[in-house]
Amino acid sequence: MPGVEIENRHSTIGNGIWYCSEMKTIDLRSDTVTLPTPAMREAIYRAELGDDVFGEDPTAKRLEEMAAERMGKEAALLVVSGTMANLVCVLSHCRRGEEVILGDRSHTFLYEAGGMSAVGGIHPHTLANQPDGTMRLEDIEAAIRGDNVHFPRTRLICLENTHNRCDGSALTPEYTQTVAELARERGLRVHLDGARIFNGAVALGLDVTVLTRDVDSVSFCLSKGLSAPVGSLICGSSEFIAEARRNRKVLGGGMRQCGIIAAAGITALEQMVDRLAEDHENARHLAEGIARIPGLSIALERVQTNIIYFTLAGGRLNAGTLVAKLADRGIKILQVSPARMRAVTHYGITAEDIELTLAALTQVMSE
Ligand code: TLP
């Protein structure tokens, strides 16, 4: 089953029910660990292919048309990853020496290897992310540069929805619209890192286009909660996507028979979006259980989608030890700082897995 593997383990310690020679692994490190569904493997097998750099892969074209329509944009482009999607978008909006306003906890700033400056000579201007993943409007306004020879030119504002490091929070359409209005007034563009935009739409009960209508470009991932093996899409105007296609090529991202990837992506869009609600329910259940375990603390009011963060509230354990002890019990989560951890629910994680995880956490915390 995707996200769940059977491992051979020969544990001699402990007395929990999960100790046995054949131990199930519950992998909550990320929704990126999801494996393609049987329907995706079938679609990959049957995919009609061509050379996409010549514009001749019918499956890639179909996925790009579907993606553009889903996001309410004119056109779309398939790229390898979320990281490449964000980089291609920034390169397509900005020239060398220009500046991007983005959150200090945004994925693009924290976890994309500084690509915009390393590759594009583009200057990141970070502003404090609020706990809900927003940046204050007054901070954005104050950060936009005046026309002065000393300053880089501000060109772009980047938002992230859902916001990974801010507890998987979903940005509201009202917030996005307000930022976009400010951007338009000041002659700037807005890019949305929508790696998990469908989680946002499902959590807010909105059509995804309501979350994307005000931005100039949006990227979203097929290979997270939607379970496809690889790929992200960039959506925007036809003119923007033509520029993005060129920048994808610069990065070596022209993929020949990429219908192989696109076929799984089509299945993902057709079959895997609505079920994200189940991941949100499991995350909530996990969070509520964690809130009841002495020594752990979690901001329950922040739990909205499939990502939860929780913290050790004092005591003798550090997060590294707790993560290792859980791993010994076949449960994988991520340590993000000395006291803080992340767990992400996804396809293949069941309500029973959540119970097992809570039982393991309770046991480790009481040892
Ligand atoms: N996030 C990964 C890690 O890189 C942290 C994860 O496990 O959550 N935008 C957002 C909001 C993301 O969370 C990620 C991946 C990306 C972009 C990059 O996507 P990929 O991994 O496809 O390059």
JSON list of N, CA and C in Angstrom, two decimals, residues 288-330:
[
{"chain": "A", "resi": 288, "resn": "GLU", "atom": "N", "xyz": [-5.26, 15.90, 18.15]},
{"chain": "A", "resi": 288, "resn": "GLU", "atom": "CA", "xyz": [-6.05, 15.87, 19.39]},
{"chain": "A", "resi": 288, "resn": "GLU", "atom": "C", "xyz": [-5.48, 14.85, 20.37]},
{"chain": "A", "resi": 289, "resn": "GLY", "atom": "N", "xyz": [-5.01, 13.73, 19.83]},
{"chain": "A", "resi": 289, "resn": "GLY", "atom": "CA", "xyz": [-4.39, 12.70, 20.68]},
{"chain": "A", "resi": 289, "resn": "GLY", "atom": "C", "xyz": [-3.10, 13.23, 21.29]},
{"chain": "A", "resi": 290, "resn": "ILE", "atom": "N", "xyz": [-2.30, 13.92, 20.50]},
{"chain": "A", "resi": 290, "resn": "ILE", "atom": "CA", "xyz": [-1.03, 14.47, 20.99]},
{"chain": "A", "resi": 290, "resn": "ILE", "atom": "C", "xyz": [-1.29, 15.47, 22.12]},
{"chain": "A", "resi": 291, "resn": "ALA", "atom": "N", "xyz": [-2.35, 16.27, 21.94]},
{"chain": "A", "resi": 291, "resn": "ALA", "atom": "CA", "xyz": [-2.68, 17.29, 22.96]},
{"chain": "A", "resi": 291, "resn": "ALA", "atom": "C", "xyz": [-2.96, 16.63, 24.32]},
{"chain": "A", "resi": 292, "resn": "ARG", "atom": "N", "xyz": [-3.37, 15.36, 24.29]},
{"chain": "A", "resi": 292, "resn": "ARG", "atom": "CA", "xyz": [-3.69, 14.68, 25.56]},
{"chain": "A", "resi": 292, "resn": "ARG", "atom": "C", "xyz": [-2.48, 13.99, 26.19]},
{"chain": "A", "resi": 293, "resn": "ILE", "atom": "N", "xyz": [-1.34, 13.94, 25.47]},
{"chain": "A", "resi": 293, "resn": "ILE", "atom": "CA", "xyz": [-0.18, 13.22, 26.01]},
{"chain": "A", "resi": 293, "resn": "ILE", "atom": "C", "xyz": [0.68, 14.16, 26.86]},
{"chain": "A", "resi": 294, "resn": "PRO", "atom": "N", "xyz": [0.86, 13.83, 28.16]},
{"chain": "A", "resi": 294, "resn": "PRO", "atom": "CA", "xyz": [1.68, 14.71, 29.01]},
{"chain": "A", "resi": 294, "resn": "PRO", "atom": "C", "xyz": [3.09, 14.85, 28.45]},
{"chain": "A", "resi": 295, "resn": "GLY", "atom": "N", "xyz": [3.58, 16.08, 28.45]},
{"chain": "A", "resi": 295, "resn": "GLY", "atom": "CA", "xyz": [4.95, 16.33, 27.98]},
{"chain": "A", "resi": 295, "resn": "GLY", "atom": "C", "xyz": [5.00, 16.78, 26.52]},
{"chain": "A", "resi": 296, "resn": "LEU", "atom": "N", "xyz": [3.87, 16.68, 25.82]},
{"chain": "A", "resi": 296, "resn": "LEU", "atom": "CA", "xyz": [3.84, 17.17, 24.43]},
{"chain": "A", "resi": 296, "resn": "LEU", "atom": "C", "xyz": [2.90, 18.36, 24.34]},
{"chain": "A", "resi": 297, "resn": "SER", "atom": "N", "xyz": [3.24, 19.31, 23.47]},
{"chain": "A", "resi": 297, "resn": "SER", "atom": "CA", "xyz": [2.31, 20.43, 23.32]},
{"chain": "A", "resi": 297, "resn": "SER", "atom": "C", "xyz": [2.09, 20.73, 21.85]},
{"chain": "A", "resi": 298, "resn": "ILE", "atom": "N", "xyz": [0.86, 21.10, 21.54]},
{"chain": "A", "resi": 298, "resn": "ILE", "atom": "CA", "xyz": [0.48, 21.36, 20.15]},
{"chain": "A", "resi": 298, "resn": "ILE", "atom": "C", "xyz": [-0.56, 22.47, 20.12]},
{"chain": "A", "resi": 299, "resn": "ALA", "atom": "N", "xyz": [-0.46, 23.35, 19.12]},
{"chain": "A", "resi": 299, "resn": "ALA", "atom": "CA", "xyz": [-1.46, 24.43, 18.97]},
{"chain": "A", "resi": 299, "resn": "ALA", "atom": "C", "xyz": [-2.62, 23.87, 18.15]},
{"chain": "A", "resi": 300, "resn": "LEU", "atom": "N", "xyz": [-3.59, 23.30, 18.85]},
{"chain": "A", "resi": 300, "resn": "LEU", "atom": "CA", "xyz": [-4.70, 22.63, 18.15]},
{"chain": "A", "resi": 300, "resn": "LEU", "atom": "C", "xyz": [-5.45, 23.55, 17.21]},
{"chain": "A", "resi": 301, "resn": "GLU", "atom": "N", "xyz": [-5.54, 24.81, 17.62]},
{"chain": "A", "resi": 301, "resn": "GLU", "atom": "CA", "xyz": [-6.32, 25.75, 16.80]},
{"chain": "A", "resi": 301, "resn": "GLU", "atom": "C", "xyz": [-5.65, 26.01, 15.45]},
{"chain": "A", "resi": 302, "resn": "ARG", "atom": "N", "xyz": [-4.37, 25.63, 15.31]},
{"chain": "A", "resi": 302, "resn": "ARG", "atom": "CA", "xyz": [-3.68, 25.86, 14.05]},
{"chain": "A", "resi": 302, "resn": "ARG", "atom": "C", "xyz": [-3.82, 24.68, 13.08]},
{"chain": "A", "resi": 303, "resn": "VAL", "atom": "N", "xyz": [-4.34, 23.55, 13.58]},
{"chain": "A", "resi": 303, "resn": "VAL", "atom": "CA", "xyz": [-4.39, 22.36, 12.73]},
{"chain": "A", "resi": 303, "resn": "VAL", "atom": "C", "xyz": [-5.55, 22.50, 11.75]},
{"chain": "A", "resi": 304, "resn": "GLN", "atom": "N", "xyz": [-5.22, 22.55, 10.48]},
{"chain": "A", "resi": 304, "resn": "GLN", "atom": "CA", "xyz": [-6.24, 22.85, 9.47]},
{"chain": "A", "resi": 304, "resn": "GLN", "atom": "C", "xyz": [-6.19, 21.85, 8.32]},
{"chain": "A", "resi": 305, "resn": "THR", "atom": "N", "xyz": [-4.99, 21.33, 8.03]},
{"chain": "A", "resi": 305, "resn": "THR", "atom": "CA", "xyz": [-4.87, 20.46, 6.85]},
{"chain": "A", "resi": 305, "resn": "THR", "atom": "C", "xyz": [-4.17, 19.16, 7.23]},
{"chain": "A", "resi": 306, "resn": "ASN", "atom": "N", "xyz": [-3.16, 18.75, 6.48]},
{"chain": "A", "resi": 306, "resn": "ASN", "atom": "CA", "xyz": [-2.54, 17.43, 6.72]},
{"chain": "A", "resi": 306, "resn": "ASN", "atom": "C", "xyz": [-1.18, 17.52, 7.40]},
{"chain": "A", "resi": 307, "resn": "ILE", "atom": "N", "xyz": [-0.78, 18.74, 7.80]},
{"chain": "A", "resi": 307, "resn": "ILE", "atom": "CA", "xyz": [0.54, 18.91, 8.42]},
{"chain": "A", "resi": 307, "resn": "ILE", "atom": "C", "xyz": [0.37, 19.33, 9.87]},
{"chain": "A", "resi": 308, "resn": "ILE", "atom": "N", "xyz": [1.01, 18.61, 10.78]},
{"chain": "A", "resi": 308, "resn": "ILE", "atom": "CA", "xyz": [0.97, 19.08, 12.16]},
{"chain": "A", "resi": 308, "resn": "ILE", "atom": "C", "xyz": [2.41, 19.21, 12.70]},
{"chain": "A", "resi": 309, "resn": "TYR", "atom": "N", "xyz": [2.60, 20.19, 13.54]},
{"chain": "A", "resi": 309, "resn": "TYR", "atom": "CA", "xyz": [3.87, 20.37, 14.26]},
{"chain": "A", "resi": 309, "resn": "TYR", "atom": "C", "xyz": [3.56, 20.26, 15.73]},
{"chain": "A", "resi": 310, "resn": "PHE", "atom": "N", "xyz": [4.44, 19.62, 16.48]},
{"chain": "A", "resi": 310, "resn": "PHE", "atom": "CA", "xyz": [4.25, 19.59, 17.94]},
{"chain": "A", "resi": 310, "resn": "PHE", "atom": "C", "xyz": [5.60, 19.67, 18.62]},
{"chain": "A", "resi": 311, "resn": "THR", "atom": "N", "xyz": [5.55, 19.98, 19.92]},
{"chain": "A", "resi": 311, "resn": "THR", "atom": "CA", "xyz": [6.76, 20.35, 20.64]},
{"chain": "A", "resi": 311, "resn": "THR", "atom": "C", "xyz": [6.85, 19.58, 21.94]},
{"chain": "A", "resi": 312, "resn": "LEU", "atom": "N", "xyz": [8.07, 19.29, 22.36]},
{"chain": "A", "resi": 312, "resn": "LEU", "atom": "CA", "xyz": [8.28, 18.71, 23.68]},
{"chain": "A", "resi": 312, "resn": "LEU", "atom": "C", "xyz": [8.22, 19.84, 24.69]},
{"chain": "A", "resi": 313, "resn": "ALA", "atom": "N", "xyz": [7.35, 19.70, 25.67]},
{"chain": "A", "resi": 313, "resn": "ALA", "atom": "CA", "xyz": [7.19, 20.75, 26.66]},
{"chain": "A", "resi": 313, "resn": "ALA", "atom": "C", "xyz": [8.09, 20.44, 27.85]},
{"chain": "A", "resi": 314, "resn": "GLY", "atom": "N", "xyz": [9.36, 20.76, 27.76]},
{"chain": "A", "resi": 314, "resn": "GLY", "atom": "CA", "xyz": [10.32, 20.50, 28.84]},
{"chain": "A", "resi": 314, "resn": "GLY", "atom": "C", "xyz": [10.62, 19.01, 28.96]},
{"chain": "A", "resi": 315, "resn": "GLY", "atom": "N", "xyz": [11.03, 18.58, 30.15]},
{"chain": "A", "resi": 315, "resn": "GLY", "atom": "CA", "xyz": [11.29, 17.15, 30.37]},
{"chain": "A", "resi": 315, "resn": "GLY", "atom": "C", "xyz": [12.68, 16.75, 29.91]},
{"chain": "A", "resi": 316, "resn": "ARG", "atom": "N", "xyz": [12.96, 15.43, 30.01]},
{"chain": "A", "resi": 316, "resn": "ARG", "atom": "CA", "xyz": [14.34, 14.98, 29.75]},
{"chain": "A", "resi": 316, "resn": "ARG", "atom": "C", "xyz": [14.59, 14.61, 28.30]},
{"chain": "A", "resi": 317, "resn": "LEU", "atom": "N", "xyz": [13.53, 14.32, 27.55]},
{"chain": "A", "resi": 317, "resn": "LEU", "atom": "CA", "xyz": [13.71, 13.89, 26.16]},
{"chain": "A", "resi": 317, "resn": "LEU", "atom": "C", "xyz": [14.01, 15.07, 25.26]},
{"chain": "A", "resi": 318, "resn": "ASN", "atom": "N", "xyz": [14.83, 14.85, 24.20]},
{"chain": "A", "resi": 318, "resn": "ASN", "atom": "CA", "xyz": [14.84, 15.86, 23.14]},
{"chain": "A", "resi": 318, "resn": "ASN", "atom": "C", "xyz": [14.19, 15.23, 21.91]},
{"chain": "A", "resi": 319, "resn": "ALA", "atom": "N", "xyz": [13.88, 16.08, 20.94]},
{"chain": "A", "resi": 319, "resn": "ALA", "atom": "CA", "xyz": [13.11, 15.60, 19.78]},
{"chain": "A", "resi": 319, "resn": "ALA", "atom": "C", "xyz": [13.85, 14.49, 19.03]},
{"chain": "A", "resi": 320, "resn": "GLY", "atom": "N", "xyz": [15.18, 14.61, 18.97]},
{"chain": "A", "resi": 320, "resn": "GLY", "atom": "CA", "xyz": [15.97, 13.59, 18.27]},
{"chain": "A", "resi": 320, "resn": "GLY", "atom": "C", "xyz": [15.77, 12.21, 18.89]},
{"chain": "A", "resi": 321, "resn": "THR", "atom": "N", "xyz": [15.80, 12.16, 20.22]},
{"chain": "A", "resi": 321, "resn": "THR", "atom": "CA", "xyz": [15.62, 10.88, 20.92]},
{"chain": "A", "resi": 321, "resn": "THR", "atom": "C", "xyz": [14.21, 10.35, 20.70]},
{"chain": "A", "resi": 322, "resn": "LEU", "atom": "N", "xyz": [13.23, 11.25, 20.79]},
{"chain": "A", "resi": 322, "resn": "LEU", "atom": "CA", "xyz": [11.85, 10.81, 20.61]},
{"chain": "A", "resi": 322, "resn": "LEU", "atom": "C", "xyz": [11.65, 10.25, 19.19]},
{"chain": "A", "resi": 323, "resn": "VAL", "atom": "N", "xyz": [12.19, 10.96, 18.20]},
{"chain": "A", "resi": 323, "resn": "VAL", "atom": "CA", "xyz": [12.07, 10.50, 16.81]},
{"chain": "A", "resi": 323, "resn": "VAL", "atom": "C", "xyz": [12.73, 9.12, 16.65]},
{"chain": "A", "resi": 324, "resn": "ALA", "atom": "N", "xyz": [13.88, 8.93, 17.28]},
{"chain": "A", "resi": 324, "resn": "ALA", "atom": "CA", "xyz": [14.59, 7.65, 17.16]},
{"chain": "A", "resi": 324, "resn": "ALA", "atom": "C", "xyz": [13.80, 6.53, 17.85]},
{"chain": "A", "resi": 325, "resn": "LYS", "atom": "N", "xyz": [13.21, 6.85, 19.00]},
{"chain": "A", "resi": 325, "resn": "LYS", "atom": "CA", "xyz": [12.44, 5.82, 19.71]},
{"chain": "A", "resi": 325, "resn": "LYS", "atom": "C", "xyz": [11.20, 5.42, 18.93]},
{"chain": "A", "resi": 326, "resn": "LEU", "atom": "N", "xyz": [10.59, 6.39, 18.28]},
{"chain": "A", "resi": 326, "resn": "LEU", "atom": "CA", "xyz": [9.42, 6.07, 17.44]},
{"chain": "A", "resi": 326, "resn": "LEU", "atom": "C", "xyz": [9.86, 5.22, 16.24]},
{"chain": "A", "resi": 327, "resn": "ALA", "atom": "N", "xyz": [11.00, 5.58, 15.66]},
{"chain": "A", "resi": 327, "resn": "ALA", "atom": "CA", "xyz": [11.51, 4.84, 14.50]},
{"chain": "A", "resi": 327, "resn": "ALA", "atom": "C", "xyz": [11.75, 3.38, 14.89]},
{"chain": "A", "resi": 328, "resn": "ASP", "atom": "N", "xyz": [12.23, 3.14, 16.12]},
{"chain": "A", "resi": 328, "resn": "ASP", "atom": "CA", "xyz": [12.41, 1.76, 16.60]},
{"chain": "A", "resi": 328, "resn": "ASP", "atom": "C", "xyz": [11.09, 1.00, 16.62]},
{"chain": "A", "resi": 329, "resn": "ARG", "atom": "N", "xyz": [10.00, 1.75, 16.72]},
{"chain": "A", "resi": 329, "resn": "ARG", "atom": "CA", "xyz": [8.67, 1.13, 16.73]},
{"chain": "A", "resi": 329, "resn": "ARG", "atom": "C", "xyz": [8.01, 1.18, 15.36]},
{"chain": "A", "resi": 330, "resn": "GLY", "atom": "N", "xyz": [8.78, 1.53, 14.34]},
{"chain": "A", "resi": 330, "resn": "GLY", "atom": "CA", "xyz": [8.26, 1.51, 12.96]},
{"chain": "A", "resi": 330, "resn": "GLY", "atom": "C", "xyz": [7.49, 2.75, 12.58]}
]
